[in-house]
PDB file of N, CA and C in Angstrom:
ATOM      1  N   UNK M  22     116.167  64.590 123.032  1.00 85.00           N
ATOM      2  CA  UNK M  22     115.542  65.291 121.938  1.00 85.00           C
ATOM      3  C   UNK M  22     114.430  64.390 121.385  1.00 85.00           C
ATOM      4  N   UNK M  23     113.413  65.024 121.305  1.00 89.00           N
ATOM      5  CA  UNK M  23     112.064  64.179 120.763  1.00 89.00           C
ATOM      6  C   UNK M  23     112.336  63.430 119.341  1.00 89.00           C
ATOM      7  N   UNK M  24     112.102  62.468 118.863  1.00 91.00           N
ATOM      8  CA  UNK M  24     112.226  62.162 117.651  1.00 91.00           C
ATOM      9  C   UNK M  24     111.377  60.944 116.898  1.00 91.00           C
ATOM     10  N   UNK M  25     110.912  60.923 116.032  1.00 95.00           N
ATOM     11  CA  UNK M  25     109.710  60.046 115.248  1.00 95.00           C
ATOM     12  C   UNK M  25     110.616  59.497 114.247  1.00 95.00           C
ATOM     13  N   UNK M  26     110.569  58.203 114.532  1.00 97.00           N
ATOM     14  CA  UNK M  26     110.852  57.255 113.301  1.00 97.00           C
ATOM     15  C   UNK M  26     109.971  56.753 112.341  1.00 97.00           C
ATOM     16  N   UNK M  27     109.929  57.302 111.178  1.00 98.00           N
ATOM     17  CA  UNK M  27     109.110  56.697 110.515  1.00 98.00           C
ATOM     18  C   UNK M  27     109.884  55.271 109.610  1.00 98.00           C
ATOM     19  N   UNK M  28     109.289  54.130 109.004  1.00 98.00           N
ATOM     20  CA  UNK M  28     109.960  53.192 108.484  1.00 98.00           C
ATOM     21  C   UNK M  28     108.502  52.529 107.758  1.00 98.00           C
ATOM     22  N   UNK M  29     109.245  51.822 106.555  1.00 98.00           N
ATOM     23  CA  UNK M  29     108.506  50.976 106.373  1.00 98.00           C
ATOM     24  C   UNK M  29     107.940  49.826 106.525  1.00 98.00           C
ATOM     25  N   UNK M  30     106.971  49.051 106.138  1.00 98.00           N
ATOM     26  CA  UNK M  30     106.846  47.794 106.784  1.00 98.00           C
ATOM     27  C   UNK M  30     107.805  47.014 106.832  1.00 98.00           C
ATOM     28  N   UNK M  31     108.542  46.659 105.730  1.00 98.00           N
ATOM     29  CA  UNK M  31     109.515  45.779 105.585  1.00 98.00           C
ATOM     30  C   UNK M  31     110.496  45.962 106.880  1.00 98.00           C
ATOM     31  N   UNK M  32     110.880  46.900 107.341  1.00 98.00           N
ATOM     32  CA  UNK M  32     111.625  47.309 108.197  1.00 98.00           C
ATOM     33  C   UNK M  32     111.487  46.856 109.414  1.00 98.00           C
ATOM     34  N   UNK M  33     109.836  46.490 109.933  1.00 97.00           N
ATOM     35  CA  UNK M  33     109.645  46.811 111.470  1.00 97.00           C
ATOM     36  C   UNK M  33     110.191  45.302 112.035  1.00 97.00           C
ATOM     37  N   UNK M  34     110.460  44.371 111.620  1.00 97.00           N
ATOM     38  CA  UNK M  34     111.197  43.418 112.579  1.00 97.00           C
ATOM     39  C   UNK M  34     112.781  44.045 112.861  1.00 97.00           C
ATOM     40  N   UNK M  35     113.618  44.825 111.942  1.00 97.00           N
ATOM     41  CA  UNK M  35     114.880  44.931 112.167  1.00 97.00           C
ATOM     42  C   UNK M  35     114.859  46.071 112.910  1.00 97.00           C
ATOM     43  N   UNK M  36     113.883  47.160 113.054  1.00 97.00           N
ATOM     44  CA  UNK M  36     113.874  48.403 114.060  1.00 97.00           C
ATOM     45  C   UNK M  36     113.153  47.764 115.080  1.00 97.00           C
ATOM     46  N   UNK M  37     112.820  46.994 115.291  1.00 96.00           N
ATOM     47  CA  UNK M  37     112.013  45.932 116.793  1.00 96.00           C
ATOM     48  C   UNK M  37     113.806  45.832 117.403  1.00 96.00           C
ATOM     49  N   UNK M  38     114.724  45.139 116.213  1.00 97.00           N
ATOM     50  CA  UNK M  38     115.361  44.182 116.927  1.00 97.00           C
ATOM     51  C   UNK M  38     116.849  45.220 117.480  1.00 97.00           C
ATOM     52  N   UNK M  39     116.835  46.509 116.789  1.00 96.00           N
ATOM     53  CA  UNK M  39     117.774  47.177 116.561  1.00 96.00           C
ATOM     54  C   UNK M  39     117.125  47.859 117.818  1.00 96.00           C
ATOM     55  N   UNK M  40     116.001  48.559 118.320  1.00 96.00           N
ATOM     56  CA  UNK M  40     115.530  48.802 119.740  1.00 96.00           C
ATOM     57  C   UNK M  40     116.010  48.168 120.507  1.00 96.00           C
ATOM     58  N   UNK M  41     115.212  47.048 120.532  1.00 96.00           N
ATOM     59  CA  UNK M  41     116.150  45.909 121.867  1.00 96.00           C
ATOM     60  C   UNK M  41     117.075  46.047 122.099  1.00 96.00           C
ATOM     61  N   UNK M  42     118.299  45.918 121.255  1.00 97.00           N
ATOM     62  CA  UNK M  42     119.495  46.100 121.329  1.00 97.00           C
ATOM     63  C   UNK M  42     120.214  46.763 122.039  1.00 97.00           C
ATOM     64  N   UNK M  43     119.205  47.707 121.783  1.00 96.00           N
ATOM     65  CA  UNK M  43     119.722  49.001 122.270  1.00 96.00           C
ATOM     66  C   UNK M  43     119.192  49.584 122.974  1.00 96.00           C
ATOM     67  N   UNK M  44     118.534  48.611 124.032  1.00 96.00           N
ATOM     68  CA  UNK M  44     118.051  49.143 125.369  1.00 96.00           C
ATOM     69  C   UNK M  44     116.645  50.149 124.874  1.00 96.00           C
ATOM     70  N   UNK M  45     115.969  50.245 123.762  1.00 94.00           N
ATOM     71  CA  UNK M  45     114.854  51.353 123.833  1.00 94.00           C
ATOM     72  C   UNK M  45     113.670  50.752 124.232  1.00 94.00           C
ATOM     73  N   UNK M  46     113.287  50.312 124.977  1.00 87.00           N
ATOM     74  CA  UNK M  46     112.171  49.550 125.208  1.00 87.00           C
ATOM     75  C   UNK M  46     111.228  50.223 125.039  1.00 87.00           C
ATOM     76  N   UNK M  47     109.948  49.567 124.409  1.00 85.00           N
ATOM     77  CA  UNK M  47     108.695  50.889 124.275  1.00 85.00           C
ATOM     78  C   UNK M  47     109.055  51.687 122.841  1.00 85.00           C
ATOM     79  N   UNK M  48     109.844  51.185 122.034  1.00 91.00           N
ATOM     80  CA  UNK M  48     110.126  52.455 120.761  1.00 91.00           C
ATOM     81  C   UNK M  48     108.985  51.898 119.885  1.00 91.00           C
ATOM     82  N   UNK M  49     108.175  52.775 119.510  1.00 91.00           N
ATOM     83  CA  UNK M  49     107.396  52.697 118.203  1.00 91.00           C
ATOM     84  C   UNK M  49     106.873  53.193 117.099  1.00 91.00           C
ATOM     85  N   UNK M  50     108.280  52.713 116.279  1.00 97.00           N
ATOM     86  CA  UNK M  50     108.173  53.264 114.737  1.00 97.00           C
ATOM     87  C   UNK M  50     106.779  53.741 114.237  1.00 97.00           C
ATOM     88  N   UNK M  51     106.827  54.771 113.341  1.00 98.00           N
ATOM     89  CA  UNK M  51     105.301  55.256 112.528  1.00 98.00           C
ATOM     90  C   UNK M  51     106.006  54.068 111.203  1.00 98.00           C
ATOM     91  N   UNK M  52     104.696  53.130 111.154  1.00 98.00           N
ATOM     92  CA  UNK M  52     105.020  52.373 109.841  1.00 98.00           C
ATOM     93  C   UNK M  52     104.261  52.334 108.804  1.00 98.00           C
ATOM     94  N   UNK M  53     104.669  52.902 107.417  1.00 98.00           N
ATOM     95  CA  UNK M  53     104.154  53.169 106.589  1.00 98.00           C
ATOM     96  C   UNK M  53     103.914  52.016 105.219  1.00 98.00           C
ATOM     97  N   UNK M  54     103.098  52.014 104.400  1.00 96.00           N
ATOM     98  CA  UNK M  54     103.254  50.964 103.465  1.00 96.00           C
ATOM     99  C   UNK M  54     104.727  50.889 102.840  1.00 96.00           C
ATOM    100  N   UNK M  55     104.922  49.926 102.292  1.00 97.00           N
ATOM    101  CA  UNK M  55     106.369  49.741 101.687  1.00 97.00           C
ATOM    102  C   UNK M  55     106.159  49.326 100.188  1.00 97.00           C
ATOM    103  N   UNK M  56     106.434  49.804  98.978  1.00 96.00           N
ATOM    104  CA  UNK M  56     107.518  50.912  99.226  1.00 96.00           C
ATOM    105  C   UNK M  56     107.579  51.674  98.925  1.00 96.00           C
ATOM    106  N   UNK M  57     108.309  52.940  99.490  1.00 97.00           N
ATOM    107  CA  UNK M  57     107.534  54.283  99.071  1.00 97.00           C
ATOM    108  C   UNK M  57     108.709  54.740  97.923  1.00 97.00           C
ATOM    109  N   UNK M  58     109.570  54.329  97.964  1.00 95.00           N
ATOM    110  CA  UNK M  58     110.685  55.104  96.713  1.00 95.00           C
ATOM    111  C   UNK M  58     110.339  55.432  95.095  1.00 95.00           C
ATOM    112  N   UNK M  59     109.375  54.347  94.791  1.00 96.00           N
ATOM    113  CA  UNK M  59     108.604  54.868  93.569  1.00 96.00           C
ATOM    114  C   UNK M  59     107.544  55.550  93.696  1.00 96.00           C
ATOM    115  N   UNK M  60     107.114  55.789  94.504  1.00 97.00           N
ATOM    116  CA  UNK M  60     106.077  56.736  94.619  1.00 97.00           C
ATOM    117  C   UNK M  60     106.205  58.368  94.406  1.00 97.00           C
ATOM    118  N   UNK M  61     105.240  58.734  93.196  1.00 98.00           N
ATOM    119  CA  UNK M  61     105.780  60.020  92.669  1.00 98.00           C
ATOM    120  C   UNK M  61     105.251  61.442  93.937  1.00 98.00           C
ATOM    121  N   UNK M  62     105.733  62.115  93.584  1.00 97.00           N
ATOM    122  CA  UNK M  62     106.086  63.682  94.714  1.00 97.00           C
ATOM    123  C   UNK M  62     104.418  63.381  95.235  1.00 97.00           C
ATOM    124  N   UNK M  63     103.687  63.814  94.705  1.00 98.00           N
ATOM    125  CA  UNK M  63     102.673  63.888  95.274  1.00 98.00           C
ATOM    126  C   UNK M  63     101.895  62.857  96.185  1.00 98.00           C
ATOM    127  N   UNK M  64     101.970  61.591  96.064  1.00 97.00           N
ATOM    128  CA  UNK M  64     101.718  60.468  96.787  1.00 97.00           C
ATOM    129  C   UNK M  64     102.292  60.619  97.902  1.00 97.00           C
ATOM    130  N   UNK M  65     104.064  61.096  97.351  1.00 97.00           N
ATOM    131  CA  UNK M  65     104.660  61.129  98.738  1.00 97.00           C
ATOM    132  C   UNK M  65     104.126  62.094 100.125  1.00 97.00           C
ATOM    133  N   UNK M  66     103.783  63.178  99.556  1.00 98.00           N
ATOM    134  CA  UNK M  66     102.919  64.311 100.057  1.00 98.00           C
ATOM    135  C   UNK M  66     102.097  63.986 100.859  1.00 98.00           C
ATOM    136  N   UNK M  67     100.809  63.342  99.823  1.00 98.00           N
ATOM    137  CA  UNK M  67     100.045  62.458 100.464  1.00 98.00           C
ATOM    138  C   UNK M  67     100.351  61.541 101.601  1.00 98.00           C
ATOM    139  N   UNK M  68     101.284  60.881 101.515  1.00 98.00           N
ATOM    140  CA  UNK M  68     101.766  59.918 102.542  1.00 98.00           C
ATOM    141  C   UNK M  68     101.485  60.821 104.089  1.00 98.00           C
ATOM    142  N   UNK M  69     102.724  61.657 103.963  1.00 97.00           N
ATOM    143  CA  UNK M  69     103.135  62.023 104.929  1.00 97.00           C
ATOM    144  C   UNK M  69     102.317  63.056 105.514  1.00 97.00           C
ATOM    145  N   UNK M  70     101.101  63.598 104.707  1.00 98.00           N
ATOM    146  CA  UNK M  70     100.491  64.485 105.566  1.00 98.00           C
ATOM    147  C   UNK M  70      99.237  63.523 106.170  1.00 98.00           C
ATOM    148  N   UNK M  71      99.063  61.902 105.891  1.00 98.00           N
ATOM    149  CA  UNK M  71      98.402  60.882 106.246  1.00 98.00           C
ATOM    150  C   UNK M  71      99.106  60.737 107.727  1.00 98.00           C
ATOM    151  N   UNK M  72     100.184  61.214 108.007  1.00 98.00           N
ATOM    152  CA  UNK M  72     100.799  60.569 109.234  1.00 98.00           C
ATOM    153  C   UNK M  72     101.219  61.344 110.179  1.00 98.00           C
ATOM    154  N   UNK M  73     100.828  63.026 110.042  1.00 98.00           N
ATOM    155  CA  UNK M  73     101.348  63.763 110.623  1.00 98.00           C
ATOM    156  C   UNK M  73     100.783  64.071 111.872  1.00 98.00           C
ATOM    157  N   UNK M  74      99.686  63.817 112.426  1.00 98.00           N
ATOM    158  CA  UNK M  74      99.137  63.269 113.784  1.00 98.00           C
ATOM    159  C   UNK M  74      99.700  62.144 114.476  1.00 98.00           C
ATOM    160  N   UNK M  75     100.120  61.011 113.615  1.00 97.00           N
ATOM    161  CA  UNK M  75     101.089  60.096 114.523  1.00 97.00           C
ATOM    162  C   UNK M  75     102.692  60.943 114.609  1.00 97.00           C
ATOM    163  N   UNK M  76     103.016  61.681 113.901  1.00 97.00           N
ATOM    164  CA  UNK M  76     104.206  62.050 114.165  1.00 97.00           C
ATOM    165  C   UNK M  76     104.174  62.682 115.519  1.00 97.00           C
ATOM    166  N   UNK M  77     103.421  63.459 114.995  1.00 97.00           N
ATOM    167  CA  UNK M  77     103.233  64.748 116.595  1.00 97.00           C
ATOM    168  C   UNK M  77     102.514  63.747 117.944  1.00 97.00           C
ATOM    169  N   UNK M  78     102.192  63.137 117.745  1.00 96.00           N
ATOM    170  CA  UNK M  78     101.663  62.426 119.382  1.00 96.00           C
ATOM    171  C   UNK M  78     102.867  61.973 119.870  1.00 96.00           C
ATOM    172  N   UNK M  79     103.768  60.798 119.023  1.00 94.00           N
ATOM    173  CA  UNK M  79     105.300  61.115 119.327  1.00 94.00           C
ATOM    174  C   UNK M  79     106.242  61.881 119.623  1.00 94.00           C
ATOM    175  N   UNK M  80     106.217  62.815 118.969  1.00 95.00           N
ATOM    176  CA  UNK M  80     107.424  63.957 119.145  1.00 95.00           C
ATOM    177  C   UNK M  80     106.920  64.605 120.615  1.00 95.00           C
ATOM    178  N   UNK M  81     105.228  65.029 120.942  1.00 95.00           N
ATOM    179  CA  UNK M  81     105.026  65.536 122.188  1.00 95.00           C
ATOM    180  C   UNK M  81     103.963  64.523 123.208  1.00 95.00           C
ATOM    181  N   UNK M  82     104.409  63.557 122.907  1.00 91.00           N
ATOM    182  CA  UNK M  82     104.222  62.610 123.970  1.00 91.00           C
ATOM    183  C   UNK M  82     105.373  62.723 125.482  1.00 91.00           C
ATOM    184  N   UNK M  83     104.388  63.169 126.532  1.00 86.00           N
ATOM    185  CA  UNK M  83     105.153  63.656 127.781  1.00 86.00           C
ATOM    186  C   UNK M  83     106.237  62.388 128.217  1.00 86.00           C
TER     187      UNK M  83
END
């Protein structure tokens, strides 16, 4: 099943290391500024319609 990880920066050494791990070689998180939890509705909005071309090259990447 196709699937896009998005994460934040803070994150991308432990989803590097949590890949490896786990055999995903080649996985690459969409990484976004950090941190997004205070960020009010609309920023968030913003965010994510900033990234929704990297989502989809992922999800339908052959």
């Amino acid at each position: 099943m196709p699937t896009a990880a998005v994460i934040t920066e803070v994150f991308r050494r432990e989803a590097a290391y949590q890949a490896d791990t786990s055999g995903m070689r080649g996985f690459q998180p969409i990484v976004v500024a950090h941190p997004t939890s205070h960020l009010p509705e609309d920023e968030i909005k913003a965010l994510a319609t900033s990234i929704v071309d990297r989502v989809l090259a992922v999800l339908l990447k052959p």
